[in-house]
Coordinates of C-alpha atoms in Angstrom, one line a residue:
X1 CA 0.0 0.0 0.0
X2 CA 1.3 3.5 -0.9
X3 CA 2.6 5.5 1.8
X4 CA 0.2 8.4 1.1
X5 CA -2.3 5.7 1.3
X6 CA -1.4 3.9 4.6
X7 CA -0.8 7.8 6.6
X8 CA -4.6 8.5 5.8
X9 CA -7.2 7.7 9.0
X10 CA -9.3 4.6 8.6
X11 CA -12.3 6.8 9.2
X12 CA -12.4 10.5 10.1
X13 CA -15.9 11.5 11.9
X14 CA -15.0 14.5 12.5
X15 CA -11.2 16.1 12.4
X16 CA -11.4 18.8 14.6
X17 CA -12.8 16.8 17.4
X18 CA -9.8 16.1 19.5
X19 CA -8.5 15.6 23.0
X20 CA -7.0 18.9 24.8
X21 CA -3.8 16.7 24.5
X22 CA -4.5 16.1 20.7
X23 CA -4.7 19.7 19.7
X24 CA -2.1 22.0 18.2
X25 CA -2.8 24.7 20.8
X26 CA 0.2 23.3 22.8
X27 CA 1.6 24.8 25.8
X28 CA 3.8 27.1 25.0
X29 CA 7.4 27.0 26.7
X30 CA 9.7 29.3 25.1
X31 CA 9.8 32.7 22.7
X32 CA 12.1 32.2 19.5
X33 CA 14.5 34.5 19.5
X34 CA 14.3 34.8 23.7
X35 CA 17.5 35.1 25.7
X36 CA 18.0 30.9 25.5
X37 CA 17.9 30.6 21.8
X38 CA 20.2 33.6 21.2
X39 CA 22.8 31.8 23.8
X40 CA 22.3 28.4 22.7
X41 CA 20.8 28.5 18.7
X42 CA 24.5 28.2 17.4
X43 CA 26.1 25.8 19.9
X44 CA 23.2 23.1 19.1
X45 CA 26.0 20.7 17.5
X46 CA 27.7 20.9 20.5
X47 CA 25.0 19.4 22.9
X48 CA 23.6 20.1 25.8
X49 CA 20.4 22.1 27.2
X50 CA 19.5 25.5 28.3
X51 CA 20.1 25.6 32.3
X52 CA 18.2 25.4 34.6
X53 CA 14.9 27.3 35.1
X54 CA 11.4 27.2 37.8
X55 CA 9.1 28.5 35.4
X56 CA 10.0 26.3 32.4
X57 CA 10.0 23.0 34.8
X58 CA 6.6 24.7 36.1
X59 CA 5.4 25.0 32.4
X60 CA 6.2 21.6 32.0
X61 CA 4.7 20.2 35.0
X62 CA 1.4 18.2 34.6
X63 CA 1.9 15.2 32.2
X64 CA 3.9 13.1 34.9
X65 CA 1.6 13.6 37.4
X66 CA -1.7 12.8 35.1
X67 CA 0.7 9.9 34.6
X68 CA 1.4 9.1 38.7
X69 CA -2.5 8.2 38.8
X70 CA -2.0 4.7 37.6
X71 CA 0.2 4.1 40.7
X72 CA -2.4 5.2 42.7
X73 CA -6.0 3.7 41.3
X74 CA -7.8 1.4 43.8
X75 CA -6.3 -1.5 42.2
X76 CA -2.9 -0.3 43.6
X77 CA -4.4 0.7 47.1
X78 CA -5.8 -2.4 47.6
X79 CA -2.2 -4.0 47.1
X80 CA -0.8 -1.9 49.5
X81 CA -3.6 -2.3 52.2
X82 CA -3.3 -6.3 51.6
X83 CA 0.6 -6.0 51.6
X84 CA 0.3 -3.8 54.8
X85 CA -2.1 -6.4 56.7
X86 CA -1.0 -9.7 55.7
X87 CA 2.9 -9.1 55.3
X88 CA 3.2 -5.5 58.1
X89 CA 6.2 -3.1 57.2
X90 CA 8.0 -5.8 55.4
X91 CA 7.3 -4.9 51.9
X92 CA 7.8 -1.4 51.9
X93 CA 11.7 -1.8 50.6
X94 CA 9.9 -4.0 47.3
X95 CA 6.8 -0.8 47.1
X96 CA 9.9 1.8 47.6
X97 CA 11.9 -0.4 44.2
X98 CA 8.7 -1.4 42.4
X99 CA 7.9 2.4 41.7
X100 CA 11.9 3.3 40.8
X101 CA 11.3 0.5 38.3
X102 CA 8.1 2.2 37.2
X103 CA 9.9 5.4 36.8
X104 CA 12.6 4.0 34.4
X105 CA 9.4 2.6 32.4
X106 CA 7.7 5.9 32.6
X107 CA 10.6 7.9 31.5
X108 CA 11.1 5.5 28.3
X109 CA 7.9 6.1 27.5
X110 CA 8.2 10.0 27.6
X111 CA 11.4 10.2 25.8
X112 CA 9.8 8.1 23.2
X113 CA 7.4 10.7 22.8
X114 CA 9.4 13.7 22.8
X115 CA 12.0 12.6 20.6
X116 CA 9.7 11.3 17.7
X117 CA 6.6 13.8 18.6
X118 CA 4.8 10.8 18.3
X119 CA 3.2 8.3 20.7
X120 CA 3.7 4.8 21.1
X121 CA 0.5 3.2 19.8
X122 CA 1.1 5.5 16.5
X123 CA 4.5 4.2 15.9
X124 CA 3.2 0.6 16.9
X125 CA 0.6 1.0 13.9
X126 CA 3.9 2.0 11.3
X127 CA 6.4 0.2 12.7
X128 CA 4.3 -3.1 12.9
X129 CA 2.6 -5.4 9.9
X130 CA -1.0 -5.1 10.1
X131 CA -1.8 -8.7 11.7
X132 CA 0.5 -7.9 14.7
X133 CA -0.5 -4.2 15.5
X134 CA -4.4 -5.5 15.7
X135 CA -2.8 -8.2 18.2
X136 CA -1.4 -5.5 20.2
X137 CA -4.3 -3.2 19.6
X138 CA -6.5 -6.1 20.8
X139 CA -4.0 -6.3 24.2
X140 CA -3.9 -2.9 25.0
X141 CA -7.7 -2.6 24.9
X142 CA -8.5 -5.8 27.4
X143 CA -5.3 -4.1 30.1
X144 CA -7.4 -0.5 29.7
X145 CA -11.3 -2.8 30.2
X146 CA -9.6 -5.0 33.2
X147 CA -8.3 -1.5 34.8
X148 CA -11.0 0.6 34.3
X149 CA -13.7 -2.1 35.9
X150 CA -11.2 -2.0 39.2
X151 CA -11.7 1.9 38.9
X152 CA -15.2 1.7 38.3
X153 CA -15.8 -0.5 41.5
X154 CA -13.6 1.5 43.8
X155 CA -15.6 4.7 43.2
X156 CA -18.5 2.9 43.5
X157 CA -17.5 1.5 46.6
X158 CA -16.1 5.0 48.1
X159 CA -19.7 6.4 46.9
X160 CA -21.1 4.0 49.2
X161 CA -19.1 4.3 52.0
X162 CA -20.0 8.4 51.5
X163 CA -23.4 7.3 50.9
X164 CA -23.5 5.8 54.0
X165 CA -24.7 2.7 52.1
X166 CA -28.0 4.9 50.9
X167 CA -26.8 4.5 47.7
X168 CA -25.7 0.9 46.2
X169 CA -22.8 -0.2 44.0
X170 CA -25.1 0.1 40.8
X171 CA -25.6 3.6 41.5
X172 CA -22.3 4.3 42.3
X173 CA -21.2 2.7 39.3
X174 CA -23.9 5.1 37.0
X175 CA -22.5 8.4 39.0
X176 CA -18.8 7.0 38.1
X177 CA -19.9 6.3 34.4
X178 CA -20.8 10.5 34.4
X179 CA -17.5 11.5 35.1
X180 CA -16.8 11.1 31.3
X181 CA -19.0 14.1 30.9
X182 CA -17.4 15.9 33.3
X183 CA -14.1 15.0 31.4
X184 CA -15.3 16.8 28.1
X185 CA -16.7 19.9 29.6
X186 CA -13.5 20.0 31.7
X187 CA -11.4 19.7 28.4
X188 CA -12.8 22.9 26.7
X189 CA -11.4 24.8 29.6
X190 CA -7.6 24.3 28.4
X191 CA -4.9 21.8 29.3
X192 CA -3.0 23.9 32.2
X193 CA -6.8 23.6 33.9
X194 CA -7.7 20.3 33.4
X195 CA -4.3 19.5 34.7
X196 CA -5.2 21.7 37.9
X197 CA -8.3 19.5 38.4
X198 CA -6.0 16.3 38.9
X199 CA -3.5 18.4 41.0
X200 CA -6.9 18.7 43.0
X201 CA -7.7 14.8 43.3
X202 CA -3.8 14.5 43.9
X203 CA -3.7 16.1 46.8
X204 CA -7.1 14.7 48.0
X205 CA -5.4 11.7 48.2
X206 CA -2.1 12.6 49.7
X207 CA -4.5 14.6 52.2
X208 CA -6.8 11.9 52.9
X209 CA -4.2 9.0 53.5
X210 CA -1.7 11.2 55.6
X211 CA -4.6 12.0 57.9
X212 CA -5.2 8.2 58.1
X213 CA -1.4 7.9 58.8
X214 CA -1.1 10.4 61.1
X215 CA -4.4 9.1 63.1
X216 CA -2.6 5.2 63.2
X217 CA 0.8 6.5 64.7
X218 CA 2.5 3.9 62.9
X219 CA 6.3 2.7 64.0
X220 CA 8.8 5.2 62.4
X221 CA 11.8 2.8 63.3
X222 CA 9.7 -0.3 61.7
X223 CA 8.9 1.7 58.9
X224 CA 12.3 2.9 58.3
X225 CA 14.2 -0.6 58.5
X226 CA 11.1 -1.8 56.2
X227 CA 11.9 0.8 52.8
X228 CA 15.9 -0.1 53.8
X229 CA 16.5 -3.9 54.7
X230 CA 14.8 -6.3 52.2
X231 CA 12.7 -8.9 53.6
X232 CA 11.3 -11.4 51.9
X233 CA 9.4 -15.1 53.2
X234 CA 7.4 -17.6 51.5
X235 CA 4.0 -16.1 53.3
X236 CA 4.5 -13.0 51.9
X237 CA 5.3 -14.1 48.3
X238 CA 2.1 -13.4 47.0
X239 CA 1.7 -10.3 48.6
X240 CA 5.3 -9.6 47.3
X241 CA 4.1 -10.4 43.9
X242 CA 1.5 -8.2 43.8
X243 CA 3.0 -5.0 45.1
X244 CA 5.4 -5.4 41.6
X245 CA 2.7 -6.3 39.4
X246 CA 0.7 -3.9 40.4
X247 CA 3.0 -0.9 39.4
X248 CA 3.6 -1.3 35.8
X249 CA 0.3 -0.9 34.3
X250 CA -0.2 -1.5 30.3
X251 CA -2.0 1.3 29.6
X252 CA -0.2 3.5 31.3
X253 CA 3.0 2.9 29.0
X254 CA 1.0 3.9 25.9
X255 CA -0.1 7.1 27.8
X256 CA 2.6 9.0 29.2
X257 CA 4.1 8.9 25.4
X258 CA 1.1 10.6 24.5
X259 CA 0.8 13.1 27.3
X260 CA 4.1 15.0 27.3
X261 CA 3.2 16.0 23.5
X262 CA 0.9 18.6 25.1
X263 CA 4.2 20.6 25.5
X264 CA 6.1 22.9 22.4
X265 CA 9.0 21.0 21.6
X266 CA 10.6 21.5 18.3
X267 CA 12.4 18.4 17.4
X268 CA 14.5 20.4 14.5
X269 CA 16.6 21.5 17.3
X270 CA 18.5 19.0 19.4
X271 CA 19.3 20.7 22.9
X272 CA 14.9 21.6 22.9
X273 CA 14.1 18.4 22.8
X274 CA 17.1 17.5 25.6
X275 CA 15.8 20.4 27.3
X276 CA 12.3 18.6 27.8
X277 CA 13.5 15.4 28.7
X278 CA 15.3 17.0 31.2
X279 CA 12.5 19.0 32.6
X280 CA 9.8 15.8 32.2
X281 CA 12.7 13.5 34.2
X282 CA 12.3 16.1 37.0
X283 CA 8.6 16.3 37.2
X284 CA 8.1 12.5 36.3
X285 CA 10.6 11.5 39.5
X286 CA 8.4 14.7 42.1
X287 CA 5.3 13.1 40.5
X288 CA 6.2 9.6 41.7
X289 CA 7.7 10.8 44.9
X290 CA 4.5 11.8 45.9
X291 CA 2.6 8.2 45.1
X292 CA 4.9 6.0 47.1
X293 CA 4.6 8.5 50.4
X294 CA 0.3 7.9 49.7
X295 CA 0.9 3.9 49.0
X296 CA 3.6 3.9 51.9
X297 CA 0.9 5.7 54.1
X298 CA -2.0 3.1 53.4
X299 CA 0.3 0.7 53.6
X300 CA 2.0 1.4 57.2
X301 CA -1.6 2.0 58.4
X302 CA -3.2 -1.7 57.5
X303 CA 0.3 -3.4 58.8
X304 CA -0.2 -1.3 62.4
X305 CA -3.8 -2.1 62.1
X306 CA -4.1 -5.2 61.3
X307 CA -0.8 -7.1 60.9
X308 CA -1.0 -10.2 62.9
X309 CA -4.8 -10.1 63.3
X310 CA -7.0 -12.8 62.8
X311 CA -9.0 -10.4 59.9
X312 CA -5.6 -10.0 58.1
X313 CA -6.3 -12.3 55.1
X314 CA -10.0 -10.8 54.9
X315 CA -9.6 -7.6 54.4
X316 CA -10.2 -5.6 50.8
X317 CA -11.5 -2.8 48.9
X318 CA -14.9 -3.6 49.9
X319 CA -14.4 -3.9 53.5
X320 CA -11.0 -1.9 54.5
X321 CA -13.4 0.9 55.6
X322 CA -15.5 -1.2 58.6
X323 CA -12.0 -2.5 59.8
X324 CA -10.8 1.3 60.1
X325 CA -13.3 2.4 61.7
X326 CA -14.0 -0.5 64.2
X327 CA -10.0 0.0 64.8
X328 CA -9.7 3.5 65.1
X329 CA -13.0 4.5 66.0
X330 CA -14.3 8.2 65.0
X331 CA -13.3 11.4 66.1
X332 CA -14.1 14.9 64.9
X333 CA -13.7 13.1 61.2
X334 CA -14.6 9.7 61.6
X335 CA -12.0 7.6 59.9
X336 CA -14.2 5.5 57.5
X337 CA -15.2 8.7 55.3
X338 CA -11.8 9.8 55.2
X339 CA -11.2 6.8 54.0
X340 CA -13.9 6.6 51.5
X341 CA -13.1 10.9 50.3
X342 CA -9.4 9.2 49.3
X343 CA -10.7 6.2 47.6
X344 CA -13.5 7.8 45.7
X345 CA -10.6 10.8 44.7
X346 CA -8.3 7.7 43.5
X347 CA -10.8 6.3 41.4
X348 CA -12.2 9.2 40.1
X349 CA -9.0 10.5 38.4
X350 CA -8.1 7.2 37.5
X351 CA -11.1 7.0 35.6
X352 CA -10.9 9.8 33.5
X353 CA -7.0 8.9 32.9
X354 CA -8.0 5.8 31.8
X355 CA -11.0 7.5 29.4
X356 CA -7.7 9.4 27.8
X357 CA -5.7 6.5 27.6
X358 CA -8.7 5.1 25.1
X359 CA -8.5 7.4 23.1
X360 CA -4.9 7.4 22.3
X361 CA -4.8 3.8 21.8
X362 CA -7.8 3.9 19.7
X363 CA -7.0 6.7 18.0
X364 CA -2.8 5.3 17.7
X365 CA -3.8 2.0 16.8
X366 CA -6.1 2.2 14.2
X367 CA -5.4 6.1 13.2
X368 CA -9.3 6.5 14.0
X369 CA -11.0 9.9 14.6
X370 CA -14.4 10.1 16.5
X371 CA -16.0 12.9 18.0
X372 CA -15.4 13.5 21.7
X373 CA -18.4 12.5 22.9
X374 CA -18.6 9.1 21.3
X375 CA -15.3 8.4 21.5
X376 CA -15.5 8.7 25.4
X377 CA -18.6 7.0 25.4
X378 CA -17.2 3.3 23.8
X379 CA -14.2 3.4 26.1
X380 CA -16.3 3.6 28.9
X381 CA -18.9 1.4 27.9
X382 CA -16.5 -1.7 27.9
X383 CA -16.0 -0.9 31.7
X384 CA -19.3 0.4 32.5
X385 CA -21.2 -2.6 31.1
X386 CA -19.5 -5.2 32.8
X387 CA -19.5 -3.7 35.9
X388 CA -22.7 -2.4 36.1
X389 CA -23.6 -6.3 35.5
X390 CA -22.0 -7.4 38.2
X391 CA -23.0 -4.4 40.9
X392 CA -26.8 -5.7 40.1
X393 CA -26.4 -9.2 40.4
X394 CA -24.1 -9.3 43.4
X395 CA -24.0 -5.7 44.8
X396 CA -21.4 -5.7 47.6
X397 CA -20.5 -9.4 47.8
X398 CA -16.7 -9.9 49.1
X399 CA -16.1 -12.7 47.7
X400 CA -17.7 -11.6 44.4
X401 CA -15.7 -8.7 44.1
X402 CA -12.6 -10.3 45.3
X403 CA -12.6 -13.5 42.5
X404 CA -13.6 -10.7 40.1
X405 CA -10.3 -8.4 41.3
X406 CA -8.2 -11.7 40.8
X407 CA -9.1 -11.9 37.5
X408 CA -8.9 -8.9 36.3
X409 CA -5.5 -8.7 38.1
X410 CA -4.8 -11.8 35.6
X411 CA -6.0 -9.6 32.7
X412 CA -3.7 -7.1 33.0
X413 CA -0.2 -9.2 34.2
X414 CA -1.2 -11.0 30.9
X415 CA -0.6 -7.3 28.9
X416 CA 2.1 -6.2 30.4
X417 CA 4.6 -7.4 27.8
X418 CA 2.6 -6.2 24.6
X419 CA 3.4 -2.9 26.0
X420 CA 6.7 -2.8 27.8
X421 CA 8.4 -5.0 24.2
X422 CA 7.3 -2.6 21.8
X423 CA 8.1 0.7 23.9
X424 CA 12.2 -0.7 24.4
X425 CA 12.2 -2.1 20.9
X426 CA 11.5 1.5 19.8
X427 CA 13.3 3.1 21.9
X428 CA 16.5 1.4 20.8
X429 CA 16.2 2.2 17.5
X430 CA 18.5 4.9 16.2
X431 CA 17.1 5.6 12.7
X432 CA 13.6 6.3 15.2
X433 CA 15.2 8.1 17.7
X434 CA 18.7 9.5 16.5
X435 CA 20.5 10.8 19.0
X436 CA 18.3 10.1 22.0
X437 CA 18.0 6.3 21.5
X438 CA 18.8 4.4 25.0
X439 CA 22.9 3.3 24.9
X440 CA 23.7 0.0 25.6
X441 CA 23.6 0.2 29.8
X442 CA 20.2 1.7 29.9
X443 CA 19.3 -0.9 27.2
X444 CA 20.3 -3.3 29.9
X445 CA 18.9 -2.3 32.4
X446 CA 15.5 -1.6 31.2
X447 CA 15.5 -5.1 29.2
X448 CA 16.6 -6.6 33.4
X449 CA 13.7 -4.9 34.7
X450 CA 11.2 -5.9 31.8
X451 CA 12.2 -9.2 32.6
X452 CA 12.0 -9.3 36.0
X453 CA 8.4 -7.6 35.7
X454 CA 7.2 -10.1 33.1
X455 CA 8.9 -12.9 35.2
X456 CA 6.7 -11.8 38.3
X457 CA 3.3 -11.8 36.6
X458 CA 3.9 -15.2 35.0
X459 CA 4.6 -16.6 38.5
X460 CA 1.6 -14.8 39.1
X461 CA -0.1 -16.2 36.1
X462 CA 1.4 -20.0 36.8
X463 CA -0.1 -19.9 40.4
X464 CA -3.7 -18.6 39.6
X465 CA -4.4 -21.1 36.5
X466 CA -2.7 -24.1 38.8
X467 CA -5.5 -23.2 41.8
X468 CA -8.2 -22.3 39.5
X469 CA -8.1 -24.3 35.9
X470 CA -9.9 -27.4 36.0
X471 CA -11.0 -30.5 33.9
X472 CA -9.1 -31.4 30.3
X473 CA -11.3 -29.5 28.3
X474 CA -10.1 -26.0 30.1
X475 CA -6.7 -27.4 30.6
X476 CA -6.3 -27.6 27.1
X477 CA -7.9 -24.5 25.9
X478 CA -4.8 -22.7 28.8
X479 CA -2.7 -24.6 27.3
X480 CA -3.0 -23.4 24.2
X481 CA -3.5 -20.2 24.7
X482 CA 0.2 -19.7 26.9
X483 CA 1.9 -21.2 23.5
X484 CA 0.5 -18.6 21.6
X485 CA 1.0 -15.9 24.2
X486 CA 4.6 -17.1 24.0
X487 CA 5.5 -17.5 20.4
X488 CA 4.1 -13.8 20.2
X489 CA 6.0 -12.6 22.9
X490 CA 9.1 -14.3 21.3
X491 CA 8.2 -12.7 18.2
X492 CA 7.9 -9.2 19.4
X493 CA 11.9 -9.5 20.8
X494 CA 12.9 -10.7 17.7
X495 CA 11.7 -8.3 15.7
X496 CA 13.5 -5.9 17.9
X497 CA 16.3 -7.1 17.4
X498 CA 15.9 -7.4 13.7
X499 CA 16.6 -4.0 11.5
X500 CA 13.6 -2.7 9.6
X501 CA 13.3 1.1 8.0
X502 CA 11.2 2.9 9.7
X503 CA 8.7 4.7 8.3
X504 CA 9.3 7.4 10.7
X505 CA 12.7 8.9 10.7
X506 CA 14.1 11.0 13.4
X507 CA 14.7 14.1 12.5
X508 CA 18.4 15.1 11.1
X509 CA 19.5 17.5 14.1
X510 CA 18.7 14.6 16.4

């Protein structure tokens, strides 16, 4: 197919109709012609960026910390309030690594982005024949569904618990399914604004949980030999498990690639776009700083709670608030709405993150334009639907909820590699990325820490099918399924490591 032919969008709705992210308009970071490229606009051979300045990495703030939200959706604090009651401060060292190892995945994906001015799902679609980029389309869509239906329910459980059980998890998962709404009014209102709103729901969180901390007067010497002396035993494993897998999530990869392109960065000139990276390595590392101290404070307060307790292994989403508040009683703010005002702020913006990430992967994937509206509304549909079946049938069943958490935890570890492969084969490749393609230590390092992540959610994988497949017929099906899962997997490596033109070449300067 011609090139001309193959760059035009499967369907086009409606052009103008794009995300606040997707627009020109970008956020404007420096004058041409200002004091920087006068000093710097004939020394761009010789490397280097502009120094230092607060209201660029100011102008620049935002995209990490829209980013930080998938370390901090209910999925995530249901990890840490497990880890915290089944395994106490022991974990906190693997919490304190897991998100350094996020941040290294997190950066890829922005320098990807910067560098090319592309996103990943749009270089998957060019870089990939057209039977392998609907696989991976196909992936990245299931990881966003399973994701979204854990946001879904932890709204609709905070609602609830704000509720004070007037309303039930149906309605709180209709009320969630509005926020989409709220998304696209908030959109026409500018990016700087709409990142604002999350800096809200941010510090609702951190807000919320530090209260919760501060109220539960955990051990500072346990908590400080648990981030620095690694502990590890075989009843914690699972726990262990899950605070890694938990971290890296799919769509998240495929977003952050797309988010820092809401900044002007002219890839013509090399020390702009090192300038960026520079500035998004900052804000990216600030914005994670912040979501370990809110998953270290739920953690340390279920392991003073409730370590060693007979409830230990019972505790989740659905029930964490009763256990708080039978613990640590009331007060002027009773403990179990403080608790519900941080859950209900953590799924909130995880929803509407996740609502973006849709879009870019639709829109990457199969170069398809919608309007706003219906664009928003299919994403959130797959999630809505499924969980709006559930919340009727089995409202605020435990167990229910639980099995369906396990599952969906299976979903995503089954995802993780269709995003982390393609982002550090691309990121590697020189006639992509120029200049600013990873060298050969950071190649091995992030390749180490791919592996290790993938490693961890197949034990994850290998432990849930042993306990829960049954009978030949299902056995089979499994097995065939894992040997297509891994001859794709293989694939995707090799083709890394196999030259092909790209279609997208970096640009000369870089």
């Amino acid at each position: 197919m011609p090139l001309e032919e193959r760059d035009q969008p499967l369907l086009i709705i409606e052009d103008e109709e794009e995300t606040a992210y997707e627009k020109t308009e970008k956020v404007h970071i420096a004058e041409e012609g200002d004091e920087t490229d006068i000093e710097y606009g004939g020394g761009v051979g010789c490397g280097g960026a502009p120094p230092f300045s607060w209201r660029k990495l100011w102008l620049f703030t935002g995209p990490g910390f829209l980013m930080s939200i998938a370390f901090l959706d209910p999925g995530n604090l249901e990890g840490d309030l497990q880890a915290g009651a089944i395994a106490g401060y022991s974990l906190l060292w693997l919490l304190m690594w897991a998100t350094a190892m996020g941040l290294l995945v997190q950066l890829l994906s922005a320098r990807l982005g910067v560098a090319t001015g592309r996103h990943l799902a749009e270089l998957c679609r060019d870089e990939y024949p057209t039977w392998a980029r609907m696989v991976l389309w196909i992936m990245a869509e299931l990881a966003l569904i399973g994701s979204d239906i854990q946001e879904v329910i932890g709204s609709a459980i905070a609602i609830k618990i704000l509720s004070n059980g007037v309303l039930p998890l149906w309605a709180g998962v209709v009320i969630t399914a509005l926020d989409c709404f709220i998304f696209l009014f908030l959109e026409n209102y500018g990016i700087r604004k709409l990142e604002a709103v999350f800096a809200v729901l941010i510090a609702t969180m951190a807000l919320s949980f530090a209260w919760m901390f501060g109220q539960a007067k955990p051990s500072g010497t346990e908590l400080l030999v648990g981030m620095l002396v690694p502990r590890l035993s075989s009843r914690t494993i699972q726990q262990a498990v899950g605070v890694v897998g938990c971290i890296i999530m799919p769509h998240n990869v495929f977003l952050h690639s797309a988010l820092v392109q809401s900044r002007e960065v002219d890839q013509r000139k090399r020390y702009r776009v090192q300038e960026a990276l520079n500035y998004y390595t900052i804000e990216s590392t600030l914005a994670l700083v912040v979501s370990f101290a809110i998953n270290l404070f739920v953690t340390t307060v279920f392991a003073k709670g409730f370590y060693g307790t007979e409830i230990a292994n019972g505790i989740g989403l659905v029930n964490a608030g009763e256990y708080l508040q039978e613990k640590y009683g009331g007060g002027l703010f009773p403990i179990l709405y403080i608790w519900g005002i941080g859950l209900l702020a953590a799924g909130q913006s995880s929803t509407i993150t996740g609502t973006y990430a849709g879009q870019f992967i639709m829109g990457g994937f199969l170069n398809l334009r919608l309007k706003k509206w219906l664009r928003a509304l299919i994403t959130r549909s797959f999630a809505i639907i499924p969980t709006m079946i559930v919340a009727l049938i089995f409202d605020s069943s435990e167990s229910t909820l639980d099995v369906l958490n396990e599952w969906l935890n299976v979903l995503q570890s089954v995802q993780i590699p269709f995003a982390l492969i393609p982002l550090l084969c691309l990121v590697s490749k020189e006639q992509l990325m120029g200049s600013f393609k990873i060298g050969p230590f950071y190649q091995t390092v992030a390749w180490l820490v791919a592996a290790l992540v993938i490693a961890i959610n197949g034990y994850l994988l290998l432990e849930f099918f042993t306990s829960e497949v049954s009978g030949i017929m299902f056995t089979s099906v499994v097995s065939a399924f894992t040997a297509a899962y891994v001859a794709f997997i293989v694939y995707l490596i090799s083709r890394g490591f196999t030259f092909t033109p790209s279609r997208f070449k970096a640009h000369p300067n870089l």
